[in-house]
Amino acid sequence: IGLCGNIIYATGTITVTEALSLNDYSKGEIKLYPNPTLSILHLSIKDGICLDKITILDITGKEVLEQTQNLSSINVEKLAKGIYILSACAGEKKYQEKFIKE
């Protein structure tokens, strides 16, 4: 770390030991509607999938909402306008879909 005028700078190495890839998630097995939404986001779930939990993440990956019951819809009315990611778990399987909150 050094100081150059009013600018502080640092150098270093970052090592990533484990990364989450798109292959870790199943795509297209959960549909969200309406998208964009104002309040209630409905989930259309492919037959045979029994969800355990729904988590809503903001665009930075911060968890902003979680639901473990009534998993066919989720109320997002209190969320700020923006782009979010719905992450759903069914046993060991994970699903993710983006949606827009108006």
C-alpha positions as a Markdown table, in Angstrom:
| # | Residue | x | y | z |
|---|---|---|---|---|
| 1 | Ile | 0.0 | 0.0 | 0.0 |
| 2 | Gly | 1.3 | 3.4 | -0.8 |
| 3 | Leu | 0.3 | 7.1 | -0.9 |
| 4 | Cys | 0.8 | 9.2 | -4.0 |
| 5 | Gly | -0.5 | 12.7 | -3.5 |
| 6 | Asn | -4.1 | 12.3 | -2.5 |
| 7 | Ile | -4.5 | 8.9 | -4.1 |
| 8 | Ile | -4.0 | 5.7 | -2.1 |
| 9 | Tyr | -3.1 | 2.7 | -4.1 |
| 10 | Ala | -2.5 | -1.0 | -3.3 |
| 11 | Thr | -1.2 | -3.9 | -5.2 |
| 12 | Gly | -1.7 | -7.6 | -4.5 |
| 13 | Thr | -2.8 | -10.9 | -5.7 |
| 14 | Ile | -6.3 | -12.4 | -5.4 |
| 15 | Thr | -6.7 | -16.1 | -5.6 |
| 16 | Val | -10.1 | -17.6 | -6.2 |
| 17 | Thr | -10.4 | -21.1 | -4.9 |
| 18 | Glu | -14.1 | -21.7 | -5.6 |
| 19 | Ala | -16.3 | -19.9 | -8.0 |
| 20 | Leu | -20.0 | -20.3 | -8.7 |
| 21 | Ser | -20.7 | -21.0 | -12.3 |
| 22 | Leu | -23.8 | -21.0 | -14.4 |
| 23 | Asn | -23.5 | -24.8 | -14.5 |
| 24 | Asp | -24.4 | -24.9 | -10.8 |
| 25 | Tyr | -28.0 | -23.7 | -11.6 |
| 26 | Ser | -30.8 | -25.2 | -13.7 |
| 27 | Lys | -32.3 | -22.8 | -16.3 |
| 28 | Gly | -35.7 | -22.6 | -17.7 |
| 29 | Glu | -37.5 | -24.9 | -15.2 |
| 30 | Ile | -39.0 | -21.9 | -13.3 |
| 31 | Lys | -40.7 | -19.1 | -15.0 |
| 32 | Leu | -41.5 | -15.7 | -13.3 |
| 33 | Tyr | -44.5 | -13.6 | -14.2 |
| 34 | Pro | -45.4 | -10.8 | -14.6 |
| 35 | Asn | -41.9 | -9.6 | -15.4 |
| 36 | Pro | -41.5 | -6.7 | -14.8 |
| 37 | Thr | -43.7 | -6.7 | -11.7 |
| 38 | Leu | -45.1 | -4.1 | -9.2 |
| 39 | Ser | -46.0 | -6.3 | -6.3 |
| 40 | Ile | -46.7 | -10.0 | -6.6 |
| 41 | Leu | -44.3 | -12.2 | -8.5 |
| 42 | His | -45.7 | -15.6 | -9.5 |
| 43 | Leu | -43.7 | -18.7 | -10.2 |
| 44 | Ser | -44.6 | -21.3 | -12.8 |
| 45 | Ile | -42.7 | -24.4 | -11.7 |
| 46 | Lys | -42.1 | -27.4 | -14.0 |
| 47 | Asp | -43.9 | -30.6 | -12.8 |
| 48 | Gly | -41.9 | -32.7 | -10.4 |
| 49 | Ile | -40.1 | -29.8 | -8.8 |
| 50 | Cys | -40.9 | -29.2 | -5.1 |
| 51 | Leu | -39.3 | -26.0 | -3.9 |
| 52 | Asp | -37.9 | -25.7 | -0.3 |
| 53 | Lys | -37.0 | -22.0 | -0.3 |
| 54 | Ile | -37.1 | -18.8 | -2.4 |
| 55 | Thr | -34.5 | -16.1 | -1.9 |
| 56 | Ile | -34.4 | -12.7 | -3.6 |
| 57 | Leu | -31.0 | -11.1 | -4.2 |
| 58 | Asp | -30.3 | -7.6 | -5.3 |
| 59 | Ile | -27.9 | -7.0 | -8.2 |
| 60 | Thr | -24.9 | -7.0 | -5.8 |
| 61 | Gly | -25.8 | -10.5 | -4.5 |
| 62 | Lys | -27.1 | -9.3 | -1.2 |
| 63 | Glu | -30.1 | -11.2 | 0.2 |
| 64 | Val | -33.1 | -8.9 | 0.5 |
| 65 | Leu | -36.0 | -11.3 | 0.9 |
| 66 | Glu | -36.5 | -15.0 | 1.8 |
| 67 | Gln | -39.6 | -17.2 | 1.8 |
| 68 | Thr | -40.0 | -20.9 | 2.9 |
| 69 | Gln | -43.8 | -21.2 | 2.6 |
| 70 | Asn | -46.4 | -20.6 | -0.2 |
| 71 | Leu | -43.7 | -20.9 | -2.8 |
| 72 | Ser | -45.9 | -20.3 | -5.9 |
| 73 | Ser | -45.7 | -16.5 | -5.4 |
| 74 | Ile | -43.8 | -13.9 | -3.5 |
| 75 | Asn | -44.6 | -10.3 | -2.5 |
| 76 | Val | -41.9 | -7.9 | -3.7 |
| 77 | Glu | -43.9 | -4.7 | -3.3 |
| 78 | Lys | -41.6 | -3.3 | -0.6 |
| 79 | Leu | -38.4 | -3.8 | -2.7 |
| 80 | Ala | -36.9 | -0.7 | -4.4 |
| 81 | Lys | -37.2 | -0.5 | -8.2 |
| 82 | Gly | -34.4 | -2.4 | -9.9 |
| 83 | Ile | -33.2 | -5.7 | -11.2 |
| 84 | Tyr | -33.2 | -8.7 | -8.8 |
| 85 | Ile | -32.4 | -12.4 | -8.9 |
| 86 | Leu | -34.8 | -15.0 | -7.6 |
| 87 | Ser | -32.9 | -18.0 | -6.3 |
| 88 | Ala | -34.9 | -21.1 | -5.5 |
| 89 | Cys | -33.8 | -24.4 | -3.9 |
| 90 | Ala | -35.4 | -27.9 | -4.3 |
| 91 | Gly | -33.2 | -30.3 | -2.4 |
| 92 | Glu | -29.7 | -30.2 | -3.9 |
| 93 | Lys | -31.0 | -28.4 | -7.1 |
| 94 | Lys | -30.7 | -24.7 | -7.5 |
| 95 | Tyr | -32.7 | -22.4 | -9.9 |
| 96 | Gln | -32.1 | -18.7 | -10.7 |
| 97 | Glu | -34.1 | -16.3 | -12.8 |
| 98 | Lys | -33.8 | -12.5 | -13.1 |
| 99 | Phe | -36.8 | -10.1 | -12.7 |
| 100 | Ile | -37.4 | -6.4 | -12.7 |
| 101 | Lys | -39.3 | -4.7 | -9.9 |
| 102 | Glu | -41.0 | -1.5 | -11.2 |
